[in-house]
Amino acid sequence: MSTTQSEKQALFITSLIIFWYSSNIGVLLLNKLLLSNYGFSFPIFLTMCHMSACAVLSYVSIVFLKIVPYQRIKSRSQLLRISTLSIVFCGSVVGGNISLRYLPVSFNQAVGATTPCFTALFAYLMTMKREAWLTYGCLVPVVAGVVIASGGEPNFHLYGFIMCIGATAARAFKSVLQGVLLSSEGERLNSMNLLLYMSPIAVLVLLPVTLVMEPNVIDVTATLATEHRYLGLLILVNSTMAYGANLLNFLVTRHTSALTLQVLGNAKGAVAVVISILIFRNPVTFIGIAGYTITVMGVVAYGEAKRRYK
Protein backbone atom coordinates (compact mmCIF):
# COMPACT_ATOMS: atom_id res chain seq x y z
CA MET A 1 0.00 0.00 0.00
CA SER A 2 2.84 2.39 0.89
CA THR A 3 4.53 1.61 -2.44
CA THR A 4 1.33 2.50 -4.32
CA GLN A 5 1.05 5.73 -2.31
CA SER A 6 4.65 6.70 -3.03
CA GLU A 7 4.16 5.94 -6.74
CA LYS A 8 1.05 8.13 -6.80
CA GLN A 9 2.93 10.90 -4.99
CA ALA A 10 5.83 10.66 -7.45
CA LEU A 11 3.40 10.76 -10.40
CA PHE A 12 1.62 13.78 -8.87
CA ILE A 13 4.87 15.71 -8.35
CA THR A 14 6.13 14.80 -11.84
CA SER A 15 2.83 16.03 -13.34
CA LEU A 16 3.07 19.25 -11.31
CA ILE A 17 6.59 19.90 -12.57
CA ILE A 18 5.58 19.22 -16.21
CA PHE A 19 2.60 21.60 -15.93
CA TRP A 20 4.79 24.15 -14.13
CA TYR A 21 7.36 24.06 -16.93
CA SER A 22 4.63 24.20 -19.58
CA SER A 23 2.83 27.18 -18.04
CA ASN A 24 5.99 29.23 -17.35
CA ILE A 25 7.56 28.59 -20.75
CA GLY A 26 4.17 28.87 -22.47
CA VAL A 27 3.54 32.36 -21.02
CA LEU A 28 7.02 33.47 -22.05
CA LEU A 29 6.69 32.19 -25.62
CA LEU A 30 3.13 33.50 -26.04
CA ASN A 31 4.24 36.92 -24.77
CA LYS A 32 6.99 36.94 -27.38
CA LEU A 33 4.62 35.72 -30.11
CA LEU A 34 2.02 38.40 -29.35
CA LEU A 35 4.43 41.30 -28.82
CA SER A 36 6.78 40.58 -31.74
CA ASN A 37 5.14 38.35 -34.33
CA TYR A 38 1.52 39.51 -34.18
CA GLY A 39 2.28 43.23 -34.10
CA PHE A 40 0.47 43.49 -30.76
CA SER A 41 2.86 46.13 -29.38
CA PHE A 42 1.07 46.82 -26.09
CA PRO A 43 3.10 45.30 -23.22
CA ILE A 44 1.38 47.40 -20.53
CA PHE A 45 -2.11 46.37 -21.68
CA LEU A 46 -0.96 42.74 -21.92
CA THR A 47 0.32 42.93 -18.34
CA MET A 48 -3.04 44.38 -17.27
CA CYS A 49 -4.79 41.40 -18.94
CA HIS A 50 -2.52 39.05 -16.97
CA MET A 51 -3.29 40.84 -13.70
CA SER A 52 -7.04 40.86 -14.40
CA ALA A 53 -6.98 37.09 -14.96
CA CYS A 54 -4.92 36.62 -11.79
CA ALA A 55 -7.40 38.74 -9.79
CA VAL A 56 -10.48 36.81 -10.98
CA LEU A 57 -8.95 33.32 -10.90
CA SER A 58 -7.28 33.91 -7.51
CA TYR A 59 -10.66 34.87 -6.03
CA VAL A 60 -12.36 31.80 -7.52
CA SER A 61 -9.53 29.47 -6.43
CA ILE A 62 -9.32 30.72 -2.85
CA VAL A 63 -12.87 31.77 -1.98
CA PHE A 64 -14.82 29.08 -3.87
CA LEU A 65 -12.42 26.20 -4.60
CA LYS A 66 -10.51 26.72 -1.32
CA ILE A 67 -7.15 25.68 -2.79
CA VAL A 68 -5.52 27.47 0.15
CA PRO A 69 -7.06 28.99 3.31
CA TYR A 70 -8.27 32.56 2.84
CA GLN A 71 -6.11 35.08 4.73
CA ARG A 72 -7.61 38.47 5.54
CA ILE A 73 -5.77 41.79 5.57
CA LYS A 74 -5.55 42.84 9.23
CA SER A 75 -4.60 46.52 9.04
CA ARG A 76 -4.41 49.55 6.80
CA SER A 77 -0.62 49.53 7.08
CA GLN A 78 -0.55 45.93 5.82
CA LEU A 79 -2.68 46.95 2.82
CA LEU A 80 -0.28 49.84 2.13
CA ARG A 81 2.68 47.44 2.19
CA ILE A 82 0.93 45.03 -0.17
CA SER A 83 0.14 47.96 -2.49
CA THR A 84 3.84 48.92 -2.52
CA LEU A 85 4.76 45.33 -3.42
CA SER A 86 2.11 45.34 -6.15
CA ILE A 87 3.56 48.46 -7.81
CA VAL A 88 7.08 46.93 -7.80
CA PHE A 89 5.60 43.67 -9.14
CA CYS A 90 3.89 45.63 -11.95
CA GLY A 91 7.17 47.28 -12.86
CA SER A 92 8.98 43.94 -13.12
CA VAL A 93 6.31 42.31 -15.31
CA VAL A 94 5.86 45.35 -17.58
CA GLY A 95 9.64 45.71 -17.98
CA GLY A 96 9.95 42.03 -18.86
CA ASN A 97 7.17 42.25 -21.44
CA ILE A 98 8.63 45.40 -23.01
CA SER A 99 12.02 43.70 -23.31
CA LEU A 100 10.43 40.76 -25.17
CA ARG A 101 9.37 43.19 -27.91
CA TYR A 102 13.00 43.90 -28.69
CA LEU A 103 15.05 40.92 -27.50
CA PRO A 104 15.02 37.21 -28.33
CA VAL A 105 13.72 34.94 -25.55
CA SER A 106 17.15 33.30 -25.31
CA PHE A 107 18.91 36.59 -24.43
CA ASN A 108 16.00 37.66 -22.22
CA GLN A 109 16.50 34.50 -20.16
CA ALA A 110 20.27 35.02 -19.98
CA VAL A 111 19.76 38.49 -18.47
CA GLY A 112 16.99 37.19 -16.20
CA ALA A 113 19.41 34.62 -14.77
CA THR A 114 21.29 37.47 -13.05
CA THR A 115 18.45 37.84 -10.49
CA PRO A 116 20.63 36.44 -7.63
CA CYS A 117 23.12 39.32 -8.14
CA PHE A 118 20.41 41.92 -7.59
CA THR A 119 18.88 39.93 -4.73
CA ALA A 120 22.24 39.79 -2.93
CA LEU A 121 22.77 43.54 -3.53
CA PHE A 122 19.32 44.59 -2.28
CA ALA A 123 19.50 42.19 0.70
CA TYR A 124 22.76 43.87 1.76
CA LEU A 125 21.53 47.44 1.17
CA MET A 126 18.12 46.96 2.82
CA THR A 127 18.81 44.45 5.61
CA MET A 128 22.64 44.48 5.89
CA LYS A 129 22.52 40.74 5.30
CA ARG A 130 25.94 39.48 4.25
CA GLU A 131 26.90 36.26 2.54
CA ALA A 132 30.26 34.44 2.66
CA TRP A 133 32.90 35.88 0.31
CA LEU A 134 32.91 32.65 -1.69
CA THR A 135 29.16 33.06 -2.24
CA TYR A 136 29.70 36.57 -3.60
CA GLY A 137 32.57 35.24 -5.71
CA CYS A 138 30.15 32.89 -7.48
CA LEU A 139 28.26 35.94 -8.78
CA VAL A 140 31.26 37.04 -10.86
CA PRO A 141 30.67 34.43 -13.61
CA VAL A 142 26.93 35.27 -13.52
CA VAL A 143 27.66 38.88 -14.52
CA ALA A 144 30.58 37.95 -16.79
CA GLY A 145 28.40 35.48 -18.68
CA VAL A 146 25.78 38.13 -19.46
CA VAL A 147 28.49 40.57 -20.61
CA ILE A 148 29.86 37.88 -22.94
CA ALA A 149 26.35 36.94 -24.14
CA SER A 150 25.60 40.63 -24.84
CA GLY A 151 28.66 40.91 -27.04
CA GLY A 152 27.69 37.77 -28.94
CA GLU A 153 23.97 38.58 -29.37
CA PRO A 154 23.18 39.32 -33.06
CA ASN A 155 19.83 40.94 -32.16
CA PHE A 156 21.10 43.06 -29.27
CA HIS A 157 18.86 46.07 -28.60
CA LEU A 158 19.96 48.65 -26.00
CA TYR A 159 16.46 49.76 -24.93
CA GLY A 160 15.28 46.15 -24.68
CA PHE A 161 18.40 45.29 -22.66
CA ILE A 162 17.81 48.21 -20.25
CA MET A 163 14.18 47.14 -19.78
CA CYS A 164 15.24 43.55 -19.15
CA ILE A 165 17.85 44.59 -16.57
CA GLY A 166 15.25 46.85 -14.93
CA ALA A 167 12.69 44.01 -14.81
CA THR A 168 15.27 41.63 -13.32
CA ALA A 169 16.27 44.19 -10.68
CA ALA A 170 12.61 44.91 -9.84
CA ARG A 171 11.90 41.17 -9.45
CA ALA A 172 14.82 40.83 -7.01
CA PHE A 173 13.82 44.04 -5.19
CA LYS A 174 10.27 42.71 -4.75
CA SER A 175 11.47 39.45 -3.18
CA VAL A 176 13.69 41.32 -0.66
CA LEU A 177 11.03 43.97 -0.02
CA GLN A 178 8.44 41.26 0.61
CA GLY A 179 10.64 39.78 3.33
CA VAL A 180 11.05 43.21 4.93
CA LEU A 181 7.45 44.48 4.68
CA LEU A 182 5.66 41.24 5.56
CA SER A 183 8.13 39.95 8.14
CA SER A 184 5.83 39.70 11.18
CA GLU A 185 4.19 36.31 11.63
CA GLY A 186 0.69 37.78 11.94
CA GLU A 187 0.92 39.70 8.64
CA ARG A 188 2.72 37.10 6.50
CA LEU A 189 0.67 35.86 3.54
CA ASN A 190 1.26 32.81 1.38
CA SER A 191 2.02 33.57 -2.27
CA MET A 192 -1.52 32.80 -3.49
CA ASN A 193 -3.23 35.15 -1.02
CA LEU A 194 -0.61 37.78 -1.77
CA LEU A 195 -1.43 37.43 -5.48
CA LEU A 196 -5.16 37.72 -4.62
CA TYR A 197 -4.56 41.17 -3.11
CA MET A 198 -1.77 42.39 -5.40
CA SER A 199 -3.56 41.62 -8.70
CA PRO A 200 -6.55 44.02 -8.41
CA ILE A 201 -4.23 46.75 -7.10
CA ALA A 202 -2.01 46.15 -10.13
CA VAL A 203 -5.02 46.47 -12.47
CA LEU A 204 -5.95 49.82 -10.84
CA VAL A 205 -2.36 51.04 -11.31
CA LEU A 206 -1.99 49.77 -14.89
CA LEU A 207 -5.36 51.02 -16.21
CA PRO A 208 -4.51 54.78 -16.18
CA VAL A 209 -0.95 54.01 -17.36
CA THR A 210 -2.36 52.05 -20.31
CA LEU A 211 -4.80 54.85 -21.19
CA VAL A 212 -1.98 57.42 -21.20
CA MET A 213 0.84 55.40 -22.79
CA GLU A 214 -1.15 53.06 -25.06
CA PRO A 215 -4.27 55.12 -25.90
CA ASN A 216 -4.99 53.36 -29.22
CA VAL A 217 -4.81 49.83 -27.82
CA ILE A 218 -8.52 49.03 -28.31
CA ASP A 219 -8.67 50.29 -31.92
CA VAL A 220 -5.44 48.55 -32.96
CA THR A 221 -6.39 45.31 -31.19
CA ALA A 222 -9.78 45.30 -32.95
CA THR A 223 -8.04 45.81 -36.31
CA LEU A 224 -5.49 43.08 -35.57
CA ALA A 225 -8.29 40.72 -34.50
CA THR A 226 -9.78 40.96 -38.01
CA GLU A 227 -6.41 39.95 -39.51
CA HIS A 228 -5.62 37.26 -36.92
CA ARG A 229 -8.74 35.29 -36.03
CA TYR A 230 -7.31 33.78 -32.87
CA LEU A 231 -5.74 36.92 -31.37
CA GLY A 232 -8.43 37.31 -28.69
CA LEU A 233 -8.20 33.63 -27.79
CA LEU A 234 -4.39 33.83 -27.58
CA ILE A 235 -4.59 36.80 -25.18
CA LEU A 236 -7.16 34.93 -23.05
CA VAL A 237 -5.07 31.72 -22.98
CA ASN A 238 -1.92 33.75 -22.28
CA SER A 239 -3.58 35.57 -19.36
CA THR A 240 -4.97 32.34 -17.91
CA MET A 241 -1.56 30.70 -18.19
CA ALA A 242 -0.02 33.64 -16.31
CA TYR A 243 -2.24 32.74 -13.33
CA GLY A 244 -1.54 29.03 -13.85
CA ALA A 245 2.22 29.70 -13.67
CA ASN A 246 1.77 31.43 -10.28
CA LEU A 247 -0.48 28.67 -8.94
CA LEU A 248 1.83 25.88 -10.11
CA ASN A 249 4.87 27.70 -8.73
CA PHE A 250 3.14 27.73 -5.34
CA LEU A 251 2.21 24.02 -5.56
CA VAL A 252 5.68 22.93 -6.71
CA THR A 253 7.23 24.94 -3.85
CA ARG A 254 4.87 23.25 -1.37
CA HIS A 255 5.45 19.70 -2.62
CA THR A 256 9.22 19.76 -3.27
CA SER A 257 12.32 20.95 -1.42
CA ALA A 258 13.97 24.35 -1.88
CA LEU A 259 16.99 22.65 -3.47
CA THR A 260 14.81 20.76 -5.98
CA LEU A 261 13.02 23.99 -6.86
CA GLN A 262 16.35 25.76 -7.40
CA VAL A 263 17.66 23.03 -9.72
CA LEU A 264 14.35 22.90 -11.63
CA GLY A 265 14.36 26.69 -11.97
CA ASN A 266 17.85 26.74 -13.47
CA ALA A 267 16.96 23.95 -15.89
CA LYS A 268 13.70 25.71 -16.84
CA GLY A 269 15.58 28.71 -18.20
CA ALA A 270 17.74 26.47 -20.39
CA VAL A 271 14.68 24.56 -21.67
CA ALA A 272 12.94 27.87 -22.51
CA VAL A 273 16.02 29.02 -24.45
CA VAL A 274 16.19 25.82 -26.54
CA ILE A 275 12.45 25.81 -27.31
CA SER A 276 12.41 29.52 -28.22
CA ILE A 277 15.34 29.09 -30.64
CA LEU A 278 13.55 26.15 -32.29
CA ILE A 279 10.27 28.09 -32.62
CA PHE A 280 11.42 31.63 -33.46
CA ARG A 281 14.58 30.63 -35.35
CA ASN A 282 16.48 33.60 -33.94
CA PRO A 283 20.19 33.48 -34.82
CA VAL A 284 22.54 32.42 -32.04
CA THR A 285 26.33 32.54 -31.87
CA PHE A 286 28.87 30.39 -30.07
CA ILE A 287 29.82 33.43 -27.93
CA GLY A 288 26.16 33.96 -26.95
CA ILE A 289 25.70 30.31 -25.97
CA ALA A 290 29.00 30.31 -24.07
CA GLY A 291 27.98 33.46 -22.18
CA TYR A 292 24.60 32.01 -21.19
CA THR A 293 26.26 28.72 -20.10
CA ILE A 294 28.74 30.62 -17.89
CA THR A 295 25.86 32.58 -16.33
CA VAL A 296 23.84 29.43 -15.55
CA MET A 297 26.93 27.70 -14.10
CA GLY A 298 27.51 30.77 -11.91
CA VAL A 299 23.88 30.70 -10.70
CA VAL A 300 24.18 26.99 -9.84
CA ALA A 301 27.47 27.60 -7.98
CA TYR A 302 25.93 30.57 -6.13
CA GLY A 303 22.95 28.47 -5.00
CA GLU A 304 25.23 25.69 -3.79
CA ALA A 305 27.57 28.11 -1.97
CA LYS A 306 24.64 29.87 -0.33
CA ARG A 307 23.25 26.53 0.86
CA ARG A 308 26.62 25.40 2.28
CA TYR A 309 27.49 28.65 4.06
CA LYS A 310 24.00 29.36 5.36
Short mmCIF file of N, CA, C and O in Angstrom, two decimals, residues 88 92 112 114-123 126 165-179:
data_model
loop_
_atom_site.label_atom_id
_atom_site.label_comp_id
_atom_site.label_asym_id
_atom_site.label_seq_id
_atom_site.Cartn_x
_atom_site.Cartn_y
_atom_site.Cartn_z
N VAL A 88 5.77 47.46 -7.40
CA VAL A 88 7.08 46.93 -7.80
C VAL A 88 6.89 45.71 -8.71
O VAL A 88 7.58 45.56 -9.73
N SER A 92 8.16 45.07 -12.65
CA SER A 92 8.98 43.94 -13.12
C SER A 92 8.33 43.23 -14.30
O SER A 92 9.01 42.88 -15.27
N GLY A 112 17.83 37.53 -17.35
CA GLY A 112 16.99 37.19 -16.20
C GLY A 112 17.69 36.29 -15.19
O GLY A 112 17.36 36.32 -13.99
N THR A 114 20.47 36.69 -13.98
CA THR A 114 21.29 37.47 -13.05
C THR A 114 20.52 37.92 -11.80
O THR A 114 21.06 38.66 -10.98
N THR A 115 19.28 37.47 -11.65
CA THR A 115 18.45 37.84 -10.49
C THR A 115 19.19 37.68 -9.16
O THR A 115 19.08 38.57 -8.30
N PRO A 116 19.93 36.57 -8.92
CA PRO A 116 20.63 36.44 -7.63
C PRO A 116 21.59 37.59 -7.32
O PRO A 116 21.78 37.94 -6.15
N CYS A 117 22.20 38.18 -8.36
CA CYS A 117 23.12 39.32 -8.14
C CYS A 117 22.37 40.49 -7.52
O CYS A 117 22.82 41.09 -6.53
N PHE A 118 21.21 40.81 -8.10
CA PHE A 118 20.41 41.92 -7.59
C PHE A 118 19.82 41.60 -6.22
O PHE A 118 19.73 42.47 -5.36
N THR A 119 19.43 40.34 -6.03
CA THR A 119 18.88 39.93 -4.73
C THR A 119 19.92 40.10 -3.63
O THR A 119 19.62 40.63 -2.55
N ALA A 120 21.15 39.65 -3.91
CA ALA A 120 22.24 39.79 -2.93
C ALA A 120 22.53 41.27 -2.64
O ALA A 120 22.75 41.66 -1.48
N LEU A 121 22.51 42.10 -3.69
CA LEU A 121 22.77 43.54 -3.53
C LEU A 121 21.70 44.21 -2.68
O LEU A 121 22.00 44.92 -1.71
N PHE A 122 20.42 43.96 -3.02
CA PHE A 122 19.32 44.59 -2.28
C PHE A 122 19.23 44.05 -0.85
O PHE A 122 18.90 44.80 0.08
N ALA A 123 19.53 42.77 -0.65
CA ALA A 123 19.50 42.19 0.70
C ALA A 123 20.55 42.88 1.58
O ALA A 123 20.29 43.15 2.76
N MET A 126 19.35 46.75 2.07
CA MET A 126 18.12 46.96 2.82
C MET A 126 18.12 46.29 4.20
O MET A 126 17.46 46.77 5.13
N ILE A 165 17.08 44.41 -17.81
CA ILE A 165 17.85 44.59 -16.57
C ILE A 165 16.96 45.20 -15.49
O ILE A 165 16.99 44.77 -14.33
N GLY A 166 16.17 46.21 -15.88
CA GLY A 166 15.25 46.85 -14.93
C GLY A 166 14.24 45.87 -14.37
O GLY A 166 13.94 45.88 -13.16
N ALA A 167 13.68 45.02 -15.23
CA ALA A 167 12.69 44.01 -14.81
C ALA A 167 13.33 43.01 -13.85
O ALA A 167 12.72 42.61 -12.85
N THR A 168 14.55 42.60 -14.16
CA THR A 168 15.27 41.63 -13.32
C THR A 168 15.56 42.23 -11.95
O THR A 168 15.37 41.58 -10.91
N ALA A 169 16.00 43.49 -11.94
CA ALA A 169 16.27 44.19 -10.68
C ALA A 169 14.99 44.36 -9.86
O ALA A 169 14.99 44.15 -8.64
N ALA A 170 13.89 44.72 -10.53
CA ALA A 170 12.61 44.91 -9.84
C ALA A 170 12.11 43.59 -9.24
O ALA A 170 11.55 43.58 -8.13
N ARG A 171 12.32 42.48 -9.95
CA ARG A 171 11.90 41.17 -9.45
C ARG A 171 12.68 40.82 -8.17
O ARG A 171 12.10 40.34 -7.19
N ALA A 172 13.99 41.09 -8.19
CA ALA A 172 14.82 40.83 -7.01
C ALA A 172 14.44 41.77 -5.86
O ALA A 172 14.34 41.35 -4.69
N PHE A 173 14.20 43.04 -6.18
CA PHE A 173 13.82 44.04 -5.19
C PHE A 173 12.52 43.65 -4.50
O PHE A 173 12.38 43.77 -3.28
N LYS A 174 11.57 43.13 -5.30
CA LYS A 174 10.27 42.71 -4.75
C LYS A 174 10.43 41.56 -3.75
O LYS A 174 9.80 41.55 -2.69
N SER A 175 11.30 40.60 -4.08
CA SER A 175 11.47 39.45 -3.18
C SER A 175 12.10 39.88 -1.85
O SER A 175 11.70 39.40 -0.78
N VAL A 176 13.06 40.82 -1.90
CA VAL A 176 13.69 41.32 -0.66
C VAL A 176 12.70 42.19 0.10
O VAL A 176 12.55 42.08 1.33
N LEU A 177 12.02 43.06 -0.63
CA LEU A 177 11.03 43.97 -0.02
C LEU A 177 9.92 43.19 0.66
O LEU A 177 9.44 43.57 1.74
N GLN A 178 9.50 42.10 0.04
CA GLN A 178 8.44 41.26 0.61
C GLN A 178 8.86 40.71 1.97
O GLN A 178 8.06 40.68 2.92
N GLY A 179 10.12 40.28 2.06
CA GLY A 179 10.64 39.78 3.33
C GLY A 179 10.70 40.85 4.40
O GLY A 179 10.51 40.57 5.59
#
